[in-house]
Amino acid sequence: MVKLTWEQVLAWRVRRGFLEPRTDQAVGPIVSRLCGVQAQVASSAELAVGVRQAKPGPGGIEGGLAAKSLVKTWVMRGTLHAMPTAGAPAYLSLVASARSWEKGAWQRAFGASPSEMAALKDLVAELLHGRLMTRDELVASITARREFSHLEEALRSGWGAVLKPLSWQGALCFGANEGKKVRFTNPASLLPDWSEPPEPEVAASSVIASYLGAYGPATPAVFDAWLTRGASKKGTLRSWFAAMGDRLVEVDVEGTAASLLAEHVDEIAAIEPSNEVRLLGGFDPYVLGPGTKCAPMLKPEHRSRVSRAAGWISPVVVAGGRIIGVWEREGGEVTVSLFPGEQAPRQSVLDREVAHLAAACGLERLGIRVT
């Protein structure tokens, strides 16, 4: 078994994530490599792309959505993502396979039976075909049907708990906003190249390969924490990984056995540790891919500074692949707060990174303060 260090793993993830070196690639390939970009905060999604581009500029995600090469929908962990249109159905299939809406606790919380959810999916797909509807318009059209009137409160919830299973099954996605109001549509009518989500057994190999190609090596449990917050059946997870056969190899990362694509073993085994510093925005895929419980990336005693209340993920300072602090921007100044015991990067390095942030945000310049 190939033995790896965490320094090698983190350096390889930095390279695979277009953080070192930065890339000249367009938005689509970047988002594809990252397995999607979390997008409930639009500025964070844009920054996730900009910090990886050698020549950044604002509006990349917005442009991809307008060109229909990207689609915005609820997917991994029930969170809103910008996804490559061509690849999104496979991810949706795996998330849907957990069938969370068929579990008793979910039904008791939201008041919809599996048969009602199946009928609701068909109705929503029909209502949204060729149309854009605000949440109010969609809920009004649904609850005008007597059999769904009892779901009005749940449907109007800002968390979208009843609508998310419909997105996972390909019945709805987000369309262009109406002012500040979000609008939904049927992806089959919005996106010319859209395909129905494949069967999970078919989808699993491509999604696992993409995930491991950005965030490997990883165990099935770590993969599922990223995918569904651990909701998939353990036997199903094992079968997905086993079905990949010799495309996967098991490696030892300082005593932990994990899976890696065979095609990447030589590259990761030969990589040198990273010493690059990067300022990453909130909800960055580098953090969310392996998760904030990845102790070699983020020391447990600092986790609460990054993973905060209500699912908020702070902007972070990364050095050598490790998270060494957080940052925030107020007006024209970035304040960097390093964790206790961490050595401050050289001022020239921080100045360079803040200048890159400014370019990614479409600003002339940003000041910086280190605490």
Coordinates of C-alpha atoms in Angstrom, one line a residue:
M1 CA 0.0 0.0 0.0
V2 CA 1.3 3.5 -0.9
K3 CA 2.0 5.6 2.2
L4 CA 1.4 9.3 2.0
T5 CA 1.7 12.2 4.4
W6 CA -0.9 14.8 5.1
E7 CA 1.5 17.5 3.8
Q8 CA 1.5 15.7 0.4
V9 CA -2.3 15.3 0.4
L10 CA -2.9 19.0 1.2
A11 CA -0.4 20.1 -1.4
W12 CA -2.0 17.9 -4.0
R13 CA -5.5 19.2 -3.1
V14 CA -4.2 22.8 -3.4
R15 CA -2.8 21.9 -6.9
R16 CA -5.9 20.1 -8.0
G17 CA -8.2 22.9 -6.8
F18 CA -6.4 25.4 -9.1
L19 CA -5.0 27.3 -6.1
E20 CA -1.3 26.6 -6.9
P21 CA -0.7 27.5 -9.6
R22 CA -3.8 29.6 -10.5
T23 CA -5.4 28.7 -13.8
D24 CA -6.2 30.3 -17.1
Q25 CA -9.2 28.1 -17.5
A26 CA -12.7 29.4 -17.9
V27 CA -15.4 29.3 -15.3
G28 CA -17.0 26.0 -16.5
P29 CA -13.9 23.8 -16.1
I30 CA -13.1 25.4 -12.7
V31 CA -16.6 24.7 -11.4
S32 CA -16.5 21.2 -12.9
R33 CA -13.2 20.4 -11.2
L34 CA -14.5 21.7 -7.9
C35 CA -17.7 19.5 -8.1
G36 CA -19.8 22.6 -8.0
V37 CA -19.6 25.8 -6.1
Q38 CA -21.9 26.6 -3.1
A39 CA -24.0 29.6 -4.2
Q40 CA -26.5 30.7 -1.6
V41 CA -24.2 33.7 -1.2
A42 CA -23.6 34.9 -4.7
S43 CA -20.5 36.9 -3.9
S44 CA -18.9 33.8 -2.3
A45 CA -19.6 31.7 -5.4
E46 CA -18.0 34.4 -7.6
L47 CA -15.0 34.6 -5.3
A48 CA -14.5 30.8 -5.4
V49 CA -13.8 31.1 -9.1
G50 CA -11.9 34.4 -9.0
V51 CA -9.3 33.4 -6.4
R52 CA -8.4 30.5 -8.7
Q53 CA -8.0 32.5 -11.9
A54 CA -4.7 34.0 -12.9
K55 CA -6.6 36.9 -14.4
P56 CA -9.7 37.2 -12.3
G57 CA -12.8 39.3 -12.9
P58 CA -16.2 39.5 -11.4
G59 CA -19.3 37.9 -12.8
G60 CA -18.0 34.5 -13.9
I61 CA -20.8 32.5 -12.2
E62 CA -23.4 34.9 -13.4
G63 CA -22.2 34.7 -16.9
G64 CA -22.1 30.9 -16.8
L65 CA -25.7 30.8 -15.6
A66 CA -26.8 33.3 -18.3
A67 CA -25.0 31.1 -21.0
K68 CA -26.7 28.0 -19.5
S69 CA -23.4 26.2 -19.1
L70 CA -24.1 26.4 -15.4
V71 CA -27.3 25.7 -13.5
K72 CA -28.2 26.8 -10.0
T73 CA -30.1 24.3 -7.9
W74 CA -30.2 22.6 -4.5
V75 CA -27.9 19.6 -4.5
M76 CA -25.2 18.4 -2.1
R77 CA -26.2 18.6 1.6
G78 CA -29.4 20.3 0.5
T79 CA -27.5 23.6 -0.2
L80 CA -27.7 25.8 -3.2
H81 CA -24.9 25.2 -5.8
A82 CA -23.9 26.4 -9.2
M83 CA -23.2 23.2 -11.1
P84 CA -22.0 22.4 -14.6
T85 CA -25.2 21.8 -16.6
A86 CA -23.9 18.6 -18.2
G87 CA -22.8 17.0 -14.9
A88 CA -25.5 18.2 -12.5
P89 CA -28.0 15.3 -13.1
A90 CA -25.5 12.7 -11.8
Y91 CA -25.0 14.6 -8.6
L92 CA -28.7 15.1 -8.1
S93 CA -29.2 11.4 -8.6
L94 CA -26.9 10.4 -5.8
V95 CA -28.4 13.0 -3.4
A96 CA -31.9 11.8 -4.3
S97 CA -31.0 8.2 -3.7
A98 CA -30.9 8.8 0.1
R99 CA -34.7 9.4 -0.2
S100 CA -34.7 11.6 2.9
W101 CA -38.3 12.7 2.3
E102 CA -39.5 9.1 2.8
K103 CA -38.1 8.9 6.3
G104 CA -40.6 9.2 9.2
A105 CA -38.9 12.1 10.9
W106 CA -39.0 14.1 7.7
Q107 CA -42.7 13.3 7.1
R108 CA -43.6 14.3 10.7
A109 CA -41.7 17.6 10.3
F110 CA -43.1 18.7 7.0
G111 CA -46.4 16.8 6.7
A112 CA -46.0 15.3 3.3
S113 CA -46.2 11.5 2.6
P114 CA -44.1 9.8 0.0
S115 CA -47.1 9.5 -2.3
E116 CA -47.9 13.2 -1.9
M117 CA -44.3 14.1 -2.7
A118 CA -44.4 11.9 -5.9
A119 CA -47.6 13.7 -7.0
L120 CA -46.1 17.1 -6.1
K121 CA -43.0 16.4 -8.2
D122 CA -45.1 15.7 -11.3
L123 CA -47.3 18.7 -10.7
V124 CA -44.3 21.1 -10.2
A125 CA -42.6 19.8 -13.2
E126 CA -45.7 20.5 -15.2
L127 CA -46.3 24.0 -13.7
L128 CA -42.7 25.1 -14.4
H129 CA -42.3 23.7 -17.8
G130 CA -41.5 26.6 -20.1
R131 CA -42.2 29.1 -17.3
L132 CA -40.4 31.1 -14.6
M133 CA -42.3 31.4 -11.3
T134 CA -41.5 33.2 -8.0
R135 CA -41.9 31.2 -4.9
D136 CA -45.2 33.0 -4.1
E137 CA -46.6 32.2 -7.6
L138 CA -45.5 28.6 -7.4
V139 CA -46.9 28.0 -3.9
A140 CA -50.2 29.7 -4.9
S141 CA -50.5 27.4 -7.9
I142 CA -49.7 24.3 -5.9
T143 CA -52.0 25.1 -2.9
A144 CA -54.9 25.9 -5.3
R145 CA -55.1 22.2 -5.5
R146 CA -57.1 21.0 -2.5
E147 CA -54.9 17.9 -1.9
F148 CA -51.8 20.2 -1.4
S149 CA -53.4 23.0 0.6
H150 CA -52.1 21.7 3.9
L151 CA -48.5 22.1 2.6
E152 CA -48.6 25.9 2.2
E153 CA -46.6 26.8 5.4
A154 CA -43.9 24.2 4.6
L155 CA -43.7 25.3 0.9
R156 CA -43.2 29.0 1.9
S157 CA -40.4 28.2 4.3
G158 CA -37.2 29.9 3.4
W159 CA -35.3 26.7 3.9
G160 CA -37.1 25.1 1.0
A161 CA -37.3 21.7 2.7
V162 CA -40.3 20.5 0.6
L163 CA -39.0 21.9 -2.6
K164 CA -35.4 20.4 -2.3
P165 CA -36.5 16.8 -3.0
L166 CA -38.1 18.1 -6.2
S167 CA -34.8 19.7 -7.3
W168 CA -32.9 16.4 -6.5
Q169 CA -35.3 14.6 -8.8
G170 CA -34.8 17.1 -11.6
A171 CA -38.3 18.8 -11.5
L172 CA -37.1 22.3 -10.7
C173 CA -34.1 24.5 -10.6
F174 CA -33.5 28.2 -10.1
G175 CA -34.0 30.6 -13.0
A176 CA -33.2 34.3 -13.4
N177 CA -34.4 36.5 -10.5
E178 CA -37.2 38.9 -10.8
G179 CA -35.6 41.9 -9.0
K180 CA -34.7 40.4 -5.6
K181 CA -37.2 37.6 -5.9
V182 CA -35.9 34.1 -6.8
R183 CA -37.7 32.3 -9.6
F184 CA -37.9 28.6 -10.3
T185 CA -38.3 26.7 -13.6
N186 CA -38.1 23.2 -15.0
P187 CA -34.5 22.5 -16.0
A188 CA -35.7 20.4 -18.9
S189 CA -37.3 23.6 -20.5
L190 CA -34.5 26.0 -19.4
L191 CA -31.4 24.1 -20.5
P192 CA -31.1 22.7 -24.0
D193 CA -28.6 20.0 -23.0
W194 CA -30.4 18.9 -19.8
S195 CA -30.8 15.2 -19.3
E196 CA -32.9 13.4 -16.7
P197 CA -30.9 12.2 -13.6
P198 CA -29.5 8.7 -14.3
E199 CA -29.9 5.8 -12.0
P200 CA -27.6 6.1 -8.9
E201 CA -25.6 3.0 -9.8
V202 CA -24.7 4.7 -13.1
A203 CA -24.1 8.2 -11.6
A204 CA -21.9 7.0 -8.7
S205 CA -18.7 6.2 -10.7
S206 CA -18.5 9.7 -12.3
V207 CA -19.4 11.6 -9.1
I208 CA -16.9 9.6 -7.0
A209 CA -14.2 10.0 -9.6
S210 CA -14.8 13.8 -9.7
Y211 CA -14.8 14.1 -6.0
L212 CA -11.6 12.1 -5.5
G213 CA -10.0 14.0 -8.3
A214 CA -10.4 17.2 -6.2
Y215 CA -10.5 16.1 -2.6
G216 CA -9.0 12.7 -2.4
P217 CA -7.8 10.5 -0.9
A218 CA -11.1 10.0 1.0
T219 CA -13.2 7.3 2.7
P220 CA -16.8 6.5 1.7
A221 CA -17.9 8.2 5.0
V222 CA -16.1 11.5 4.2
F223 CA -17.5 11.4 0.6
D224 CA -21.0 11.0 2.0
A225 CA -20.6 13.7 4.6
W226 CA -19.9 16.0 1.7
L227 CA -22.8 14.5 -0.4
T228 CA -25.7 14.1 2.0
R229 CA -24.3 14.8 5.5
G230 CA -24.1 11.1 6.1
A231 CA -27.6 10.2 5.0
S232 CA -26.7 7.5 2.4
K233 CA -27.0 3.8 3.4
K234 CA -23.6 2.5 4.3
G235 CA -24.0 -0.7 2.2
T236 CA -25.0 1.4 -0.8
L237 CA -21.8 3.6 -0.3
R238 CA -19.6 0.5 -0.1
S239 CA -21.2 -0.9 -3.3
W240 CA -20.6 2.3 -5.2
F241 CA -16.9 2.4 -4.3
A242 CA -16.5 -1.4 -4.9
A243 CA -18.1 -1.1 -8.3
M244 CA -15.2 1.2 -9.4
G245 CA -12.9 -1.8 -9.3
D246 CA -9.3 -1.1 -10.2
R247 CA -10.0 2.6 -11.0
L248 CA -9.5 3.0 -7.2
V249 CA -6.5 2.1 -5.0
E250 CA -6.3 2.2 -1.2
V251 CA -3.6 4.4 0.2
D252 CA -2.3 5.0 3.7
V253 CA -2.4 8.6 4.9
E254 CA -0.5 8.6 8.2
G255 CA -2.4 5.5 9.4
T256 CA -5.7 6.2 7.8
A257 CA -6.8 4.0 4.9
A258 CA -8.5 6.0 2.1
S259 CA -9.4 5.7 -1.6
L260 CA -7.7 7.5 -4.5
L261 CA -8.0 7.3 -8.2
A262 CA -5.3 5.0 -9.5
E263 CA -4.3 7.6 -12.2
H264 CA -3.3 10.1 -9.4
V265 CA -1.1 7.9 -7.2
D266 CA 2.2 8.7 -8.9
E267 CA 1.5 12.4 -9.0
I268 CA 0.5 12.7 -5.3
A269 CA 3.4 10.5 -4.2
A270 CA 5.9 12.7 -5.9
I271 CA 4.5 16.1 -4.9
E272 CA 6.4 18.5 -2.7
P273 CA 4.8 20.2 0.3
S274 CA 3.1 23.5 -0.5
N275 CA 4.2 26.8 1.0
E276 CA 1.7 29.0 -0.8
V277 CA -0.7 31.4 1.0
R278 CA -4.2 32.0 -0.3
L279 CA -7.2 34.0 1.0
L280 CA -10.3 32.0 0.2
G281 CA -13.8 33.4 0.4
G282 CA -16.7 32.1 2.5
F283 CA -18.1 28.6 1.7
D284 CA -15.0 27.8 -0.4
P285 CA -14.9 24.3 -2.0
Y286 CA -11.4 23.7 -0.6
V287 CA -12.9 23.8 2.9
L288 CA -16.3 22.2 2.1
G289 CA -14.9 19.3 0.0
P290 CA -13.1 17.4 2.8
G291 CA -15.2 19.2 5.5
T292 CA -14.2 21.3 8.5
K293 CA -13.7 18.1 10.5
C294 CA -10.6 17.4 8.5
A295 CA -8.1 18.0 11.4
P296 CA -4.9 18.1 9.3
M297 CA -6.5 20.9 7.3
L298 CA -8.2 22.7 10.3
K299 CA -7.2 22.1 13.9
P300 CA -10.3 21.1 15.9
E301 CA -9.7 23.9 18.4
H302 CA -10.2 26.4 15.6
R303 CA -13.2 24.8 13.9
S304 CA -15.8 27.1 15.5
R305 CA -14.0 30.1 14.0
V306 CA -14.6 28.6 10.5
S307 CA -17.8 26.6 10.8
R308 CA -20.2 29.0 12.5
A309 CA -23.9 29.2 13.5
A310 CA -26.6 28.5 10.9
G311 CA -24.1 26.7 8.6
W312 CA -22.0 29.8 7.9
I313 CA -18.5 29.0 6.6
S314 CA -16.0 31.9 7.2
P315 CA -13.5 33.2 4.6
V316 CA -10.2 31.6 5.5
V317 CA -6.4 32.1 5.3
V318 CA -4.7 29.0 3.9
A319 CA -0.9 28.4 4.2
G320 CA 0.7 25.2 2.9
G321 CA -2.8 23.7 2.6
R322 CA -3.7 24.3 6.3
I323 CA -6.2 26.9 7.5
I324 CA -4.3 29.3 9.8
G325 CA -6.8 32.1 10.2
V326 CA -10.0 33.8 9.0
W327 CA -10.6 37.2 7.3
E328 CA -13.4 39.6 6.7
R329 CA -13.9 42.6 4.5
E330 CA -15.6 45.8 5.6
G331 CA -15.7 48.5 3.0
G332 CA -12.3 48.9 1.4
E333 CA -10.3 47.0 4.1
V334 CA -9.6 43.3 4.7
T335 CA -8.9 42.3 8.3
V336 CA -6.9 39.1 8.7
S337 CA -7.2 37.3 12.1
L338 CA -4.7 34.5 12.5
F339 CA -5.2 31.7 14.9
P340 CA -3.1 31.7 18.1
G341 CA 0.3 30.2 17.5
E342 CA 0.3 30.7 13.8
Q343 CA 3.1 32.6 12.1
A344 CA 2.0 35.6 10.0
P345 CA 2.8 35.3 6.3
R346 CA 5.1 38.0 4.9
Q347 CA 3.4 41.3 4.4
S348 CA 4.4 41.2 0.7
V349 CA 2.6 37.9 0.3
L350 CA -0.6 39.2 2.0
D351 CA -0.5 42.4 -0.1
R352 CA -0.3 40.2 -3.2
E353 CA -3.3 38.1 -2.1
V354 CA -5.4 41.1 -1.2
A355 CA -4.6 42.7 -4.6
H356 CA -5.9 39.5 -6.2
L357 CA -9.1 39.6 -4.1
A358 CA -9.7 43.2 -5.2
A359 CA -9.4 42.1 -8.8
A360 CA -11.7 39.2 -8.3
C361 CA -14.3 41.6 -6.7
G362 CA -13.9 44.1 -9.5
L363 CA -12.3 46.7 -7.1
E364 CA -9.3 49.0 -7.7
R365 CA -7.7 48.1 -4.4
L366 CA -8.2 46.9 -0.9
G367 CA -6.4 47.7 2.3
I368 CA -5.3 45.1 4.7
R369 CA -4.9 44.8 8.5
V370 CA -3.6 41.8 10.4
T371 CA -4.7 41.0 14.0

